[in-house]
Tab-separated table of C-alpha atoms in Angstrom:
chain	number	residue	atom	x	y	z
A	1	UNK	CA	18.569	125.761	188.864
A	2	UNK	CA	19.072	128.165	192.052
A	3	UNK	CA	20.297	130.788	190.087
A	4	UNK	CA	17.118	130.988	188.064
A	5	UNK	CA	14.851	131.238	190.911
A	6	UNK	CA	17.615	134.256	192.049
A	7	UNK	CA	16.542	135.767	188.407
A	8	UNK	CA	12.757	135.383	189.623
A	9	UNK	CA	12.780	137.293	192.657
A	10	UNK	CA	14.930	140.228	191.420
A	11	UNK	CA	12.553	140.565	188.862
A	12	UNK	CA	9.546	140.673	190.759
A	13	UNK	CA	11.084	143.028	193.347
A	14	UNK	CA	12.206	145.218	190.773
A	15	UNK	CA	9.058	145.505	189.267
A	16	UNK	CA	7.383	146.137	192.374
A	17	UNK	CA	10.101	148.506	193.905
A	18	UNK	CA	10.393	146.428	196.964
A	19	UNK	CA	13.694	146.609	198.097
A	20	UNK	CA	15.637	143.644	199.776
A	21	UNK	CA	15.204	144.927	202.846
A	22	UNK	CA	11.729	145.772	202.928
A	23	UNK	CA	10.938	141.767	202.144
A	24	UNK	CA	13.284	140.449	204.479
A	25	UNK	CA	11.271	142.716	207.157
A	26	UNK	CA	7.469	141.426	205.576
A	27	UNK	CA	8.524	137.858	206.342
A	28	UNK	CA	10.447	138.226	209.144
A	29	UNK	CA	13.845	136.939	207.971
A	30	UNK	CA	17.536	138.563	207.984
A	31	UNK	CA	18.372	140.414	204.899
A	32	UNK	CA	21.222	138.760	204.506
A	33	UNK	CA	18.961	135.189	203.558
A	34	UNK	CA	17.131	137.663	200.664
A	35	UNK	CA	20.087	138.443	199.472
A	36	UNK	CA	21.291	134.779	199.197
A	37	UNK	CA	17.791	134.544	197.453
A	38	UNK	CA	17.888	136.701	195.028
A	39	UNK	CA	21.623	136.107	194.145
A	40	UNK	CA	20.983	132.438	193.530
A	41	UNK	CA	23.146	131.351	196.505
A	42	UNK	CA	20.029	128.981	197.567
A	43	UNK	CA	16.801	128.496	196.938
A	44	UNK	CA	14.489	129.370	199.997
A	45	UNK	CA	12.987	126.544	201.971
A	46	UNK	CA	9.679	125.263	201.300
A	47	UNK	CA	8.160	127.095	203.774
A	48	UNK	CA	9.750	130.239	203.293
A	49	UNK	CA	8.802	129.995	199.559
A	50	UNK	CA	5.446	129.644	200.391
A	51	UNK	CA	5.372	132.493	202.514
A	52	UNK	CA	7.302	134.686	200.051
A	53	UNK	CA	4.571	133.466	197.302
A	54	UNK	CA	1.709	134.632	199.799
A	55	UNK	CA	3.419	137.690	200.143
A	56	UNK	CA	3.911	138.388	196.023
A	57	UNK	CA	0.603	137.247	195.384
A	58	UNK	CA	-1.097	140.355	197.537
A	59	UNK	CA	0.848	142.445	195.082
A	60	UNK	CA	0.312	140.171	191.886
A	61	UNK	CA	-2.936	138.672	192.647
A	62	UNK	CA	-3.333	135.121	191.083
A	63	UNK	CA	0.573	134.129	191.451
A	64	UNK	CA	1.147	130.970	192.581
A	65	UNK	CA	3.746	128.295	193.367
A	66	UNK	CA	3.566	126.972	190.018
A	67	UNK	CA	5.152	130.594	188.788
A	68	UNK	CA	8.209	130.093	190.008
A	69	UNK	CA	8.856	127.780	186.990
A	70	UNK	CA	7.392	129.569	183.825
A	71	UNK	CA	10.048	131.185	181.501
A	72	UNK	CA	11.348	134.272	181.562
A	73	UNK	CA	9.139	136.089	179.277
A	74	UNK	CA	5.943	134.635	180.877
A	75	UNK	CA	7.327	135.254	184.717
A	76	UNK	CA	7.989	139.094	183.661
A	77	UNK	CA	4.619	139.056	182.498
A	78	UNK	CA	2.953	138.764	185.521
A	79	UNK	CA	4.828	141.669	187.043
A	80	UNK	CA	4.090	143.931	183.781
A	81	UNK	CA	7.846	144.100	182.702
A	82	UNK	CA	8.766	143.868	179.011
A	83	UNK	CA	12.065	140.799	179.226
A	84	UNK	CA	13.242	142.287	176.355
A	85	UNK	CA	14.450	145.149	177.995
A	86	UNK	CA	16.046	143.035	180.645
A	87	UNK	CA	17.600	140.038	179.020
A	88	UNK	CA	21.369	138.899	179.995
A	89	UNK	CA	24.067	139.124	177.992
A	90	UNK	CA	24.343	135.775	176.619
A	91	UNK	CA	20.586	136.811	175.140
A	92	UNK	CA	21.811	139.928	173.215
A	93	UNK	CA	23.558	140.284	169.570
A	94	UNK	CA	26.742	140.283	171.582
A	95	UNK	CA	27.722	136.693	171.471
A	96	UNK	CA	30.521	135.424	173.902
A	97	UNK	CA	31.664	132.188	174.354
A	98	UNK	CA	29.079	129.866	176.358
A	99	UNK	CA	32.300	128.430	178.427
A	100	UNK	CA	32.998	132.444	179.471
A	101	UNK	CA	29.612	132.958	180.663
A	102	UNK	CA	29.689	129.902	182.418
A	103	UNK	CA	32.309	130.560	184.543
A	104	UNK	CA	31.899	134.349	185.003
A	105	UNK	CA	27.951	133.334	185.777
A	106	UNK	CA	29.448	130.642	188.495
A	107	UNK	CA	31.886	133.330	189.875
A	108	UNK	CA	28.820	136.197	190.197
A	109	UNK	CA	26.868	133.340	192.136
A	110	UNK	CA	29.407	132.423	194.517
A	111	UNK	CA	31.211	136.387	194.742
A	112	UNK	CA	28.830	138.434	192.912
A	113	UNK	CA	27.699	140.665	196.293
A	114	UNK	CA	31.363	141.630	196.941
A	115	UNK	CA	31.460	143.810	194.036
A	116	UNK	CA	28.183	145.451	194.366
A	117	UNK	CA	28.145	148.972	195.325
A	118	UNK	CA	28.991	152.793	194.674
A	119	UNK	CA	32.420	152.884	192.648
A	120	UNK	CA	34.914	155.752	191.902
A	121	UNK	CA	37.423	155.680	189.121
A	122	UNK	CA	40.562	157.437	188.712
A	123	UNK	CA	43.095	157.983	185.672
A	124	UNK	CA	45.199	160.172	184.402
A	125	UNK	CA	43.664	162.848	181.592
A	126	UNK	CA	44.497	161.265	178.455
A	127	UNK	CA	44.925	164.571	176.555
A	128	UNK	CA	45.607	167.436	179.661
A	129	UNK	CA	49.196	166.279	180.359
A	130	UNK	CA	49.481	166.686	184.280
A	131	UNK	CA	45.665	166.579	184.931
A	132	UNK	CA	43.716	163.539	186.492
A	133	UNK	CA	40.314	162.288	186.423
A	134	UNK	CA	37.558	160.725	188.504
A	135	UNK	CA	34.281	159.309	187.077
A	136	UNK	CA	31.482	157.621	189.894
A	137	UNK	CA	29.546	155.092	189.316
A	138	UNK	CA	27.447	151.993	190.792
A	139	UNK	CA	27.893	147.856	190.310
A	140	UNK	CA	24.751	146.010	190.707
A	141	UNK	CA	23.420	142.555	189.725
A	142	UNK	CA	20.507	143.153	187.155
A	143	UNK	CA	17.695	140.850	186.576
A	144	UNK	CA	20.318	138.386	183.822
A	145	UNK	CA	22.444	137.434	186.788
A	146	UNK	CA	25.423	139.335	185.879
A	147	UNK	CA	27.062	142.215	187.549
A	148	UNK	CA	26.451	145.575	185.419
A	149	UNK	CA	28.405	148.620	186.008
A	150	UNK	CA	27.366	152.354	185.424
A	151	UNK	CA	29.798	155.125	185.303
A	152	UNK	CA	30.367	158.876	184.759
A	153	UNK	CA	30.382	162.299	184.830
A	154	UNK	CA	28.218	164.809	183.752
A	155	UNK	CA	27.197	164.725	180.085
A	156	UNK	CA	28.094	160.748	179.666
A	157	UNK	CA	27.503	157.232	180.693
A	158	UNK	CA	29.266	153.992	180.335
A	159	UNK	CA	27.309	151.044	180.922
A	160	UNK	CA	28.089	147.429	180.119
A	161	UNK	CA	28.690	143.926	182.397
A	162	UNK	CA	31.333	142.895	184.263
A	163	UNK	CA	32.399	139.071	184.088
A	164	UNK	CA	34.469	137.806	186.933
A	165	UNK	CA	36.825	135.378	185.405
A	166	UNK	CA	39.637	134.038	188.158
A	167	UNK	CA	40.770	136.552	190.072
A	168	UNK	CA	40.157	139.586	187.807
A	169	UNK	CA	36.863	141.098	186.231
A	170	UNK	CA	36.512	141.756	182.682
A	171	UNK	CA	34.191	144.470	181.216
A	172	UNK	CA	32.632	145.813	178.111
A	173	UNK	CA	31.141	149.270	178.588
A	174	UNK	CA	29.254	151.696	175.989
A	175	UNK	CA	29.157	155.375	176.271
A	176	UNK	CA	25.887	156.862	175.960
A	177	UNK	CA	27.061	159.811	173.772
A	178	UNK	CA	28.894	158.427	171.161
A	179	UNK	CA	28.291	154.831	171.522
A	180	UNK	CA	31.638	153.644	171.581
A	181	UNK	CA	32.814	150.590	173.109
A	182	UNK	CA	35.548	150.545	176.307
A	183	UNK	CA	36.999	147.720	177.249
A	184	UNK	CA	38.675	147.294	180.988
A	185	UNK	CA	40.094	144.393	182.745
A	186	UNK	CA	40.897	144.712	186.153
A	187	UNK	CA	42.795	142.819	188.793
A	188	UNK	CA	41.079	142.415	192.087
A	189	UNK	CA	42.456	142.700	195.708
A	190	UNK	CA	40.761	139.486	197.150
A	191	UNK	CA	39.400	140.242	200.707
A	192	UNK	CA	35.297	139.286	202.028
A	193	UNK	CA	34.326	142.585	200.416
A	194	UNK	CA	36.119	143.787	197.257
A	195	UNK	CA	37.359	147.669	197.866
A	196	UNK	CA	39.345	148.597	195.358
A	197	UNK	CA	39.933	147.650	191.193
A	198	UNK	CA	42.962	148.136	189.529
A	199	UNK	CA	43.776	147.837	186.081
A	200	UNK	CA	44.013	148.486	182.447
A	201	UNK	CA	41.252	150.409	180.066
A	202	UNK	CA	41.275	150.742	176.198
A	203	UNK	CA	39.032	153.098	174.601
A	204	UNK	CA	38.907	155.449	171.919
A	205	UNK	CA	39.940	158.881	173.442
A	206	UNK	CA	39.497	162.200	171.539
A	207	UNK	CA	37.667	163.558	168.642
A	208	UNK	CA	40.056	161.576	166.164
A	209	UNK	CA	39.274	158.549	167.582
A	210	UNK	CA	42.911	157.468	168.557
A	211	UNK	CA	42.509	154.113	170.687
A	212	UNK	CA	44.819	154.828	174.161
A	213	UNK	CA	45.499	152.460	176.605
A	214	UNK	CA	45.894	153.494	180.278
A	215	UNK	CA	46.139	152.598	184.160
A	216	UNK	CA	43.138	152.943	186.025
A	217	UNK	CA	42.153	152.325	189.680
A	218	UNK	CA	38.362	151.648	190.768
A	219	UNK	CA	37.655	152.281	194.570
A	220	UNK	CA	34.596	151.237	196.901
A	221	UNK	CA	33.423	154.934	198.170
A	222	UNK	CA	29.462	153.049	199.793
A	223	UNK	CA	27.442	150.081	200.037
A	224	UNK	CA	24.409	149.929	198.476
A	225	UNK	CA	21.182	150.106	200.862
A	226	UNK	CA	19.230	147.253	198.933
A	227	UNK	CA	16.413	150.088	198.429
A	228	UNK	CA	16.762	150.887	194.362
A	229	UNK	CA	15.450	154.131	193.961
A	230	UNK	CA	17.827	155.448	196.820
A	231	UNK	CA	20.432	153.790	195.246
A	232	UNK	CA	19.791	155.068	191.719
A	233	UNK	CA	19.337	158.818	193.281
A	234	UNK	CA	22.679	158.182	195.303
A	235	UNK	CA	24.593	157.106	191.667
A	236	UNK	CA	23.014	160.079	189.673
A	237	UNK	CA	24.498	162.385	192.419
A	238	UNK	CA	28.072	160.908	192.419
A	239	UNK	CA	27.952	160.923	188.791
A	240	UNK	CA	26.925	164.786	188.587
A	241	UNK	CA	30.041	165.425	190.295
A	242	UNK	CA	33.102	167.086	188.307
A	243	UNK	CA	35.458	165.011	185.916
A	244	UNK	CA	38.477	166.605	185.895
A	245	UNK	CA	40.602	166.972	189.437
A	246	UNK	CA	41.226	170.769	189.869
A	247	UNK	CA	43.708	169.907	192.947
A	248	UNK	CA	46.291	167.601	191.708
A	249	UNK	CA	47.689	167.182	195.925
A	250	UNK	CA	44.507	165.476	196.324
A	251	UNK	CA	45.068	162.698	194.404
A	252	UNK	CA	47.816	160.799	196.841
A	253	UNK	CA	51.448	160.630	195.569
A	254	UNK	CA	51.055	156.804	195.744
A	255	UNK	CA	47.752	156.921	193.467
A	256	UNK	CA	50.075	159.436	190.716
A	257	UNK	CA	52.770	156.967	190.718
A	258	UNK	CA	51.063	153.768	190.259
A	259	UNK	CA	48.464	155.309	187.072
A	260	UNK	CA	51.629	157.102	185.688
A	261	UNK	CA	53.875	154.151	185.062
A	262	UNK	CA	57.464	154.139	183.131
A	263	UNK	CA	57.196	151.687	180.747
A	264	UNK	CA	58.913	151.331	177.042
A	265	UNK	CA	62.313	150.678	175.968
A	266	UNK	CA	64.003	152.871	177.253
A	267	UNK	CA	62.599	152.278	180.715
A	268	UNK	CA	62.729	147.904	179.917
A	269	UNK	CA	66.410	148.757	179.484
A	270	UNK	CA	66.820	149.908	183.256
A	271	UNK	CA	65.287	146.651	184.434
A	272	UNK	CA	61.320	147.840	183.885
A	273	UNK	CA	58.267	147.144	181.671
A	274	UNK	CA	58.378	147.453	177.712
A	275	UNK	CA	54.639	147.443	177.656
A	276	UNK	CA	52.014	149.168	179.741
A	277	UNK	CA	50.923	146.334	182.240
A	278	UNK	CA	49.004	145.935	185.352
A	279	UNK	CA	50.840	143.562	187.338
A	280	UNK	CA	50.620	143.363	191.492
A	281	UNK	CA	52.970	146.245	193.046
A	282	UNK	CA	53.437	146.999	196.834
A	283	UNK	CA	51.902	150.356	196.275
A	284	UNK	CA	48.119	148.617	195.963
A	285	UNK	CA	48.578	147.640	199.495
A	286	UNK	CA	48.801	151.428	200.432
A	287	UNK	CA	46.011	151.959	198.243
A	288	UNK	CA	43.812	149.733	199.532
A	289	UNK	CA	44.902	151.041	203.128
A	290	UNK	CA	43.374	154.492	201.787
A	291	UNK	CA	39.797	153.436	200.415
A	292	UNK	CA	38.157	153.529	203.755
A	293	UNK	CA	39.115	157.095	203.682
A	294	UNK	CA	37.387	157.682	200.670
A	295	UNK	CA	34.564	160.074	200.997
């Protein structure tokens, strides 16, 4: 299948921090074609796969055609790189439903490389009444074939896939301090490239473990430069940045009055919502209008 030859090449670029880029310019191609490559768009052409071979095999002396087809384990092999420490979700203790993973792995093949990039979230401070909150972060396809997200601030991680499913993105992240799961679902604004996330996240949110649910918006602040290390140096950098906002006026009125919603009976009994929801409102239009601004 295409998408397993995608799997290949990320792999062996990874392990020989070669970035996109850097291959597309060794064999004379446009990046763009390496990135339909390694995302499992297409396969290359026989000539370009023997050319890319030629090209692997001064790095990995010995690989051949024939590699392209050896399983996982034995491909990672070759490069030095443990598959254990890589393998997708389907191929972890966490067991989803085989119909899920099919569709969210057909979705990240066909829209996988509008999501990728450098992220920042926004929410309201679940226990600082009045306060907000930004964490940074990156989305990436990993060597499985899924989108992976990585967010934070300093002191903590959450890390975990992201399934595309429709027209919104589902996600299951871990914190790296406590080791507790989140779990978001988002709604997605559908344009070429995907700038801005917007939806609901429940998680277990102070000391006492009390599970909260509450609005949160994701939005594109870079691309990623298809060189890895940069990209891992850019994400540490965002993600050393403060969590909580010290200037409230810089988080837009429109941003405060979509995350802060009215919702419950009180406010279902003047025509509104009875439970915390993230349905399509005119203010996500103004939103998206503001991403590009986003520093």
């Amino acid at each position: 299948m295409v998408h397993i030859f995608g799997e290949r090449l990320t792999l062996a670029l990874k392990a020989l921090s070669m970035s996109r880029g850097r291959l597309a310019s060794e064999l004379g191609v446009d990046k763009s074609l390496v990135g339909r490559w390694a995302s499992g768009a297409v396969r290359p052409s026989a000539h370009n796969l023997e050319r890319l071979t030629h090209l692997l095999a001064r790095r990995c002396p010995g690989f051949t055609l024939l590699d392209w087809e050896r399983d996982p384990t034995d491909f990672a092999s070759l490069f030095g790189v443990d598959v254990a420490s890589l393998l997708p979700p389907e191929q972890t203790s966490l067991h989803l439903s085989p119909q899920l993973l099919e569709t969210a792995r057909a979705a990240t093949d066909f829209r996988g490389a509008a999501y990728e990039g450098f992220w920042r979230a926004t929410h309201a401070a679940l226990f600082e009444r009045g306060r907000f909150c930004h964490q940074h972060g990156i989305i990436r396809r990993e060597v499985g074939g899924f989108l992976q997200l990585e967010m934070g601030c300093p002191g903590v991680r959450y890390v975990g896939p992201l399934l595309p499913v429709d027209s919104q993105i589902c996600a299951i992240v871990v914190d790296t301090v406590q080791h507790l799961p989140s779990f978001l679902i988002f709604n997605t604004v559908s344009l070429p490239k995907i700038v801005l996330l917007d939806g609901l996240l429940l998680a277990v949110g102070n000391a006492l473990r009390t599970p909260a649910a509450y609005s949160m918006i994701l939005e594109r602040v870079g691309d990623l430069s298809g060189d890895r290390a940069a990209d891992d140096a850019y994400a540490a950098s965002l993600m050393a940045r403060p969590e909580f906002i010290d200037d409230i006026e810089t988080v837009p009125e429109v941003v405060r009055q979509h995350l802060l919603r009215d919702f419950g009976p009180i406010a279902a009994a003047r025509g509104g919502e009875l439970m915390l929801t993230a349905t399509s409102t005119p203010r996500l239009s103004q939103i998206v209008a503001m991403t590009d601004k986003v520093a």
